[in-house]
């Protein structure tokens, strides 16, 4: 599903070049549940931005569902984001004046779907996350956990091939975190491919595959997704002890 080969990303900061990602080789298959973990500056957020088609690699190959994403123009990238990828953010990004139903329906506007059909699809998505009784509430009338459920429903409403979750429990208490992680697992068990970014080892450890980044490189990978190059498995890497047992 996702293929990265020799992928690099650099940023210019004044007269300096920051190497955010260095020669990344990575494969993620359909229906995997993968966590990217690392300290601040490790490259995990840059990796998420590139996989989510929010940023472009400086060099290397990136394929999503067999399409060469690295060569797409801005319009093509926008179509991929809208049709192929669902996003869950730490801060929810809900529109405050809209109801939960209208927030969930919003991505379908850009697909040209008729209003009645949008609302029906949004209602089904909210039912899927257990919020059928809160459809007509606005974000300020919902708890943090309920707002994140709305965000998950919005991410799923268009039936994306890939679900990207960027620190999805970062603003939640421990009990609500457990509920949201359980929901993400339910979504994955239903056949959804899920990639999550987190800096918390205990959150990452609940994923079937954990990819640790450090200084823009993959230093361990607990999965069997076919990595080569620096994306080796945890058991074969000199930094294998840096899996998810402790902080980055």
CSV table of N, CA and C in Angstrom, one decimal, residues 131-236:
chain,number,residue,atom,x,y,z
A,131,UNK,N,-21.8,7.9,18.6
A,131,UNK,CA,-22.3,9.2,18.9
A,131,UNK,C,-23.6,9.6,18.2
A,132,UNK,N,-24.4,8.6,17.9
A,132,UNK,CA,-25.7,8.9,17.3
A,132,UNK,C,-26.6,9.8,18.1
A,133,UNK,N,-26.4,9.9,19.4
A,133,UNK,CA,-27.2,10.7,20.2
A,133,UNK,C,-26.6,12.1,20.4
A,134,UNK,N,-25.5,12.4,19.8
A,134,UNK,CA,-24.8,13.7,19.9
A,134,UNK,C,-24.7,14.4,18.5
A,135,UNK,N,-25.4,13.9,17.5
A,135,UNK,CA,-25.2,14.4,16.1
A,135,UNK,C,-25.4,15.9,16.0
A,136,UNK,N,-26.4,16.4,16.8
A,136,UNK,CA,-26.8,17.8,16.6
A,136,UNK,C,-26.1,18.8,17.7
A,137,UNK,N,-25.2,18.2,18.4
A,137,UNK,CA,-24.4,19.0,19.3
A,137,UNK,C,-23.2,19.7,18.7
A,138,UNK,N,-22.9,20.9,19.1
A,138,UNK,CA,-21.7,21.6,18.7
A,138,UNK,C,-20.5,21.2,19.5
A,139,UNK,N,-19.3,21.4,19.0
A,139,UNK,CA,-18.1,20.9,19.7
A,139,UNK,C,-18.0,21.4,21.2
A,140,UNK,N,-18.4,22.6,21.5
A,140,UNK,CA,-18.4,23.1,22.8
A,140,UNK,C,-19.4,22.4,23.8
A,141,UNK,N,-20.2,21.6,23.2
A,141,UNK,CA,-21.2,20.9,24.0
A,141,UNK,C,-20.8,19.4,24.2
A,142,UNK,N,-19.6,19.1,23.7
A,142,UNK,CA,-19.1,17.7,23.8
A,142,UNK,C,-17.8,17.6,24.7
A,143,UNK,N,-17.6,16.5,25.3
A,143,UNK,CA,-16.4,16.3,26.0
A,143,UNK,C,-15.2,16.1,25.1
A,144,UNK,N,-14.0,16.1,25.6
A,144,UNK,CA,-12.8,15.8,24.8
A,144,UNK,C,-12.9,14.5,24.0
A,145,UNK,N,-13.3,13.5,24.7
A,145,UNK,CA,-13.4,12.2,24.1
A,145,UNK,C,-14.4,12.1,23.0
A,146,UNK,N,-15.6,12.8,23.2
A,146,UNK,CA,-16.6,12.9,22.2
A,146,UNK,C,-16.1,13.7,21.0
A,147,UNK,N,-15.4,14.8,21.2
A,147,UNK,CA,-14.9,15.5,20.1
A,147,UNK,C,-13.9,14.7,19.3
A,148,UNK,N,-13.1,13.9,20.0
A,148,UNK,CA,-12.2,13.0,19.2
A,148,UNK,C,-12.9,12.0,18.4
A,149,UNK,N,-14.0,11.5,19.0
A,149,UNK,CA,-14.9,10.5,18.2
A,149,UNK,C,-15.5,11.2,17.0
A,150,UNK,N,-15.9,12.4,17.1
A,150,UNK,CA,-16.4,13.2,15.9
A,150,UNK,C,-15.3,13.3,14.9
A,151,UNK,N,-14.1,13.6,15.3
A,151,UNK,CA,-12.9,13.7,14.4
A,151,UNK,C,-12.7,12.3,13.7
A,152,UNK,N,-12.8,11.2,14.5
A,152,UNK,CA,-12.6,9.9,13.9
A,152,UNK,C,-13.7,9.6,12.8
A,153,UNK,N,-14.9,10.0,13.2
A,153,UNK,CA,-16.1,9.8,12.3
A,153,UNK,C,-15.8,10.6,11.0
A,154,UNK,N,-15.3,11.8,11.2
A,154,UNK,CA,-15.1,12.6,10.0
A,154,UNK,C,-14.0,12.0,9.1
A,155,UNK,N,-12.9,11.4,9.8
A,155,UNK,CA,-11.9,10.8,9.0
A,155,UNK,C,-12.3,9.6,8.2
A,156,UNK,N,-13.4,8.9,8.8
A,156,UNK,CA,-13.8,7.7,8.2
A,156,UNK,C,-15.0,7.8,7.2
A,157,UNK,N,-15.6,9.0,7.1
A,157,UNK,CA,-16.8,9.2,6.4
A,157,UNK,C,-16.7,8.9,4.9
A,158,UNK,N,-15.5,9.2,4.4
A,158,UNK,CA,-15.3,9.0,2.9
A,158,UNK,C,-14.7,7.7,2.6
A,159,UNK,N,-14.7,6.7,3.5
A,159,UNK,CA,-14.1,5.4,3.3
A,159,UNK,C,-12.7,5.4,2.7
A,160,UNK,N,-11.8,6.1,3.5
A,160,UNK,CA,-10.4,6.2,2.9
A,160,UNK,C,-9.7,4.9,3.0
A,161,UNK,N,-8.7,4.8,2.1
A,161,UNK,CA,-7.8,3.6,2.2
A,161,UNK,C,-6.9,3.6,3.4
A,162,UNK,N,-6.6,4.8,3.8
A,162,UNK,CA,-5.5,5.0,4.9
A,162,UNK,C,-6.0,6.0,5.9
A,163,UNK,N,-5.9,5.6,7.2
A,163,UNK,CA,-6.2,6.5,8.3
A,163,UNK,C,-4.9,6.9,9.0
A,164,UNK,N,-4.7,8.2,9.1
A,164,UNK,CA,-3.5,8.8,9.8
A,164,UNK,C,-3.9,9.5,11.0
A,165,UNK,N,-3.3,9.1,12.1
A,165,UNK,CA,-3.6,9.6,13.5
A,165,UNK,C,-2.4,10.3,14.1
A,166,UNK,N,-2.4,11.6,14.2
A,166,UNK,CA,-1.3,12.3,14.7
A,166,UNK,C,-1.5,12.6,16.2
A,167,UNK,N,-0.8,11.9,17.1
A,167,UNK,CA,-1.0,12.1,18.5
A,167,UNK,C,-2.5,12.1,18.9
A,168,UNK,N,-3.3,11.1,18.5
A,168,UNK,CA,-4.7,11.2,18.7
A,168,UNK,C,-5.2,11.2,20.1
A,169,UNK,N,-4.4,10.9,21.1
A,169,UNK,CA,-4.8,10.9,22.5
A,169,UNK,C,-4.1,11.9,23.3
A,170,UNK,N,-3.4,12.8,22.6
A,170,UNK,CA,-2.5,13.8,23.3
A,170,UNK,C,-3.2,14.7,24.2
A,171,UNK,N,-4.5,15.1,23.9
A,171,UNK,CA,-5.2,16.0,24.8
A,171,UNK,C,-6.3,15.3,25.7
A,172,UNK,N,-6.1,14.0,25.9
A,172,UNK,CA,-7.2,13.3,26.6
A,172,UNK,C,-6.6,12.7,27.9
A,173,UNK,N,-7.5,12.5,28.9
A,173,UNK,CA,-7.1,11.8,30.1
A,173,UNK,C,-7.0,10.3,29.9
A,174,UNK,N,-6.5,9.6,30.9
A,174,UNK,CA,-6.1,8.2,30.7
A,174,UNK,C,-7.3,7.4,30.4
A,175,UNK,N,-8.4,7.6,31.0
A,175,UNK,CA,-9.6,6.8,30.8
A,175,UNK,C,-10.1,7.0,29.3
A,176,UNK,N,-10.2,8.3,28.9
A,176,UNK,CA,-10.6,8.6,27.6
A,176,UNK,C,-9.6,8.1,26.5
A,177,UNK,N,-8.4,8.1,26.9
A,177,UNK,CA,-7.3,7.6,26.0
A,177,UNK,C,-7.6,6.1,25.7
A,178,UNK,N,-7.9,5.3,26.7
A,178,UNK,CA,-8.2,3.9,26.5
A,178,UNK,C,-9.4,3.7,25.6
A,179,UNK,N,-10.4,4.5,25.8
A,179,UNK,CA,-11.6,4.4,24.9
A,179,UNK,C,-11.3,4.7,23.5
A,180,UNK,N,-10.5,5.8,23.2
A,180,UNK,CA,-10.2,6.2,21.9
A,180,UNK,C,-9.3,5.1,21.2
A,181,UNK,N,-8.3,4.6,22.0
A,181,UNK,CA,-7.5,3.5,21.4
A,181,UNK,C,-8.3,2.3,21.1
A,182,UNK,N,-9.2,2.0,22.0
A,182,UNK,CA,-10.1,0.8,21.7
A,182,UNK,C,-10.9,1.0,20.4
A,183,UNK,N,-11.4,2.2,20.2
A,183,UNK,CA,-12.1,2.6,19.0
A,183,UNK,C,-11.2,2.4,17.7
A,184,UNK,N,-10.0,2.9,17.8
A,184,UNK,CA,-9.0,2.8,16.7
A,184,UNK,C,-8.7,1.4,16.4
A,185,UNK,N,-8.6,0.5,17.4
A,185,UNK,CA,-8.4,-0.9,17.2
A,185,UNK,C,-9.6,-1.5,16.5
A,186,UNK,N,-10.8,-1.1,16.9
A,186,UNK,CA,-12.0,-1.6,16.3
A,186,UNK,C,-12.1,-1.3,14.8
A,187,UNK,N,-11.7,0.0,14.5
A,187,UNK,CA,-11.6,0.4,13.1
A,187,UNK,C,-10.6,-0.4,12.3
A,188,UNK,N,-9.5,-0.7,13.0
A,188,UNK,CA,-8.4,-1.5,12.3
A,188,UNK,C,-8.9,-2.9,12.1
A,189,UNK,N,-9.6,-3.5,13.1
A,189,UNK,CA,-10.1,-4.9,13.0
A,189,UNK,C,-11.1,-5.0,11.9
A,190,UNK,N,-11.8,-3.9,11.6
A,190,UNK,CA,-12.8,-3.9,10.5
A,190,UNK,C,-12.2,-3.8,9.1
A,191,UNK,N,-10.8,-3.7,9.1
A,191,UNK,CA,-10.1,-3.8,7.8
A,191,UNK,C,-9.4,-2.5,7.4
A,192,UNK,N,-9.4,-1.5,8.3
A,192,UNK,CA,-8.8,-0.2,8.0
A,192,UNK,C,-7.3,-0.2,8.2
A,193,UNK,N,-6.5,0.3,7.3
A,193,UNK,CA,-5.1,0.5,7.5
A,193,UNK,C,-4.9,1.8,8.3
A,194,UNK,N,-4.1,1.7,9.4
A,194,UNK,CA,-4.0,2.8,10.4
A,194,UNK,C,-2.5,3.1,10.6
A,195,UNK,N,-2.1,4.3,10.5
A,195,UNK,CA,-0.7,4.7,10.9
A,195,UNK,C,-0.9,5.8,11.9
A,196,UNK,N,-0.2,5.6,13.0
A,196,UNK,CA,-0.3,6.6,14.2
A,196,UNK,C,1.1,7.1,14.5
A,197,UNK,N,1.1,8.4,14.9
A,197,UNK,CA,2.3,9.1,15.4
A,197,UNK,C,2.1,9.3,16.9
A,198,UNK,N,3.1,8.9,17.7
A,198,UNK,CA,3.0,9.2,19.1
A,198,UNK,C,4.4,9.3,19.7
A,199,UNK,N,4.6,10.0,20.8
A,199,UNK,CA,5.8,10.0,21.5
A,199,UNK,C,5.8,9.2,22.8
A,200,UNK,N,4.6,8.5,23.0
A,200,UNK,CA,4.4,7.8,24.2
A,200,UNK,C,4.6,6.3,24.0
A,201,UNK,N,5.6,5.7,24.6
A,201,UNK,CA,5.9,4.2,24.4
A,201,UNK,C,4.7,3.3,24.7
A,202,UNK,N,3.9,3.7,25.7
A,202,UNK,CA,2.8,2.8,26.1
A,202,UNK,C,1.7,2.8,25.1
A,203,UNK,N,1.6,4.0,24.4
A,203,UNK,CA,0.6,4.0,23.3
A,203,UNK,C,1.1,3.2,22.1
A,204,UNK,N,2.3,3.5,21.7
A,204,UNK,CA,2.9,2.8,20.6
A,204,UNK,C,2.9,1.2,20.8
A,205,UNK,N,3.1,0.8,22.0
A,205,UNK,CA,3.2,-0.6,22.3
A,205,UNK,C,1.9,-1.4,22.0
A,206,UNK,N,0.8,-0.6,21.9
A,206,UNK,CA,-0.5,-1.2,21.7
A,206,UNK,C,-0.8,-1.5,20.2
A,207,UNK,N,0.2,-1.0,19.3
A,207,UNK,CA,0.1,-1.2,17.9
A,207,UNK,C,0.8,-2.5,17.5
A,208,UNK,N,0.4,-3.2,16.5
A,208,UNK,CA,1.0,-4.4,16.1
A,208,UNK,C,2.4,-4.2,15.5
A,209,UNK,N,2.7,-3.1,15.0
A,209,UNK,CA,4.0,-2.8,14.5
A,209,UNK,C,4.5,-1.4,14.9
A,210,UNK,N,5.7,-1.3,15.4
A,210,UNK,CA,6.2,0.0,15.9
A,210,UNK,C,7.5,0.3,15.1
A,211,UNK,N,7.5,1.5,14.6
A,211,UNK,CA,8.7,2.0,13.8
A,211,UNK,C,9.3,3.2,14.6
A,212,UNK,N,10.5,3.0,15.1
A,212,UNK,CA,11.1,4.1,15.8
A,212,UNK,C,12.1,4.9,14.9
A,213,UNK,N,11.9,6.2,15.0
A,213,UNK,CA,12.8,7.2,14.3
A,213,UNK,C,13.7,7.9,15.2
A,214,UNK,N,14.9,8.2,14.8
A,214,UNK,CA,15.8,9.0,15.5
A,214,UNK,C,16.7,9.7,14.5
A,215,UNK,N,16.8,11.0,14.7
A,215,UNK,CA,17.6,11.9,13.8
A,215,UNK,C,17.3,11.6,12.3
A,216,UNK,N,16.0,11.5,12.0
A,216,UNK,CA,15.6,11.3,10.6
A,216,UNK,C,15.8,10.0,10.0
A,217,UNK,N,16.2,9.0,10.8
A,217,UNK,CA,16.4,7.6,10.3
A,217,UNK,C,15.5,6.6,11.1
A,218,UNK,N,15.2,5.5,10.4
A,218,UNK,CA,14.5,4.4,11.1
A,218,UNK,C,15.6,3.6,11.8
A,219,UNK,N,15.5,3.5,13.2
A,219,UNK,CA,16.5,2.7,13.9
A,219,UNK,C,15.9,1.4,14.4
A,220,UNK,N,14.6,1.2,14.4
A,220,UNK,CA,14.1,-0.1,14.7
A,220,UNK,C,12.7,-0.2,14.1
A,221,UNK,N,12.3,-1.5,13.8
A,221,UNK,CA,11.0,-1.7,13.2
A,221,UNK,C,10.6,-3.1,13.7
A,222,UNK,N,9.5,-3.2,14.5
A,222,UNK,CA,9.1,-4.5,15.0
A,222,UNK,C,8.3,-5.3,14.1
A,223,UNK,N,8.0,-4.8,12.9
A,223,UNK,CA,7.1,-5.5,12.0
A,223,UNK,C,7.7,-6.3,11.0
A,224,UNK,N,6.9,-6.8,10.1
A,224,UNK,CA,7.4,-7.6,9.0
A,224,UNK,C,6.9,-7.0,7.7
A,225,UNK,N,7.0,-5.7,7.6
A,225,UNK,CA,6.4,-5.0,6.4
A,225,UNK,C,7.4,-4.9,5.2
A,226,UNK,N,8.5,-5.7,5.3
A,226,UNK,CA,9.4,-5.7,4.1
A,226,UNK,C,10.4,-4.6,4.0
A,227,UNK,N,10.8,-4.1,5.2
A,227,UNK,CA,11.8,-3.0,5.1
A,227,UNK,C,13.2,-3.5,4.6
A,228,UNK,N,13.9,-2.6,4.0
A,228,UNK,CA,15.3,-2.8,3.6
A,228,UNK,C,16.0,-1.6,4.0
A,229,UNK,N,17.3,-1.6,3.7
A,229,UNK,CA,18.1,-0.4,4.1
A,229,UNK,C,18.2,-0.1,5.5
A,230,UNK,N,17.9,1.2,5.9
A,230,UNK,CA,18.0,1.5,7.4
A,230,UNK,C,16.7,1.1,8.1
A,231,UNK,N,15.6,0.7,7.3
A,231,UNK,CA,14.4,0.2,8.0
A,231,UNK,C,14.4,-1.2,8.3
A,232,UNK,N,15.4,-1.7,9.1
A,232,UNK,CA,15.6,-3.1,9.4
A,232,UNK,C,14.7,-3.4,10.6
A,233,UNK,N,14.5,-4.7,10.9
A,233,UNK,CA,13.7,-5.1,12.0
A,233,UNK,C,14.5,-4.9,13.3
A,234,UNK,N,13.7,-4.8,14.4
A,234,UNK,CA,14.3,-4.4,15.7
A,234,UNK,C,15.3,-5.4,16.1
A,235,UNK,N,15.1,-6.7,15.8
A,235,UNK,CA,16.0,-7.7,16.3
A,235,UNK,C,17.3,-7.7,15.6
A,236,UNK,N,17.4,-7.1,14.4
A,236,UNK,CA,18.7,-7.1,13.7
A,236,UNK,C,19.4,-5.8,13.7
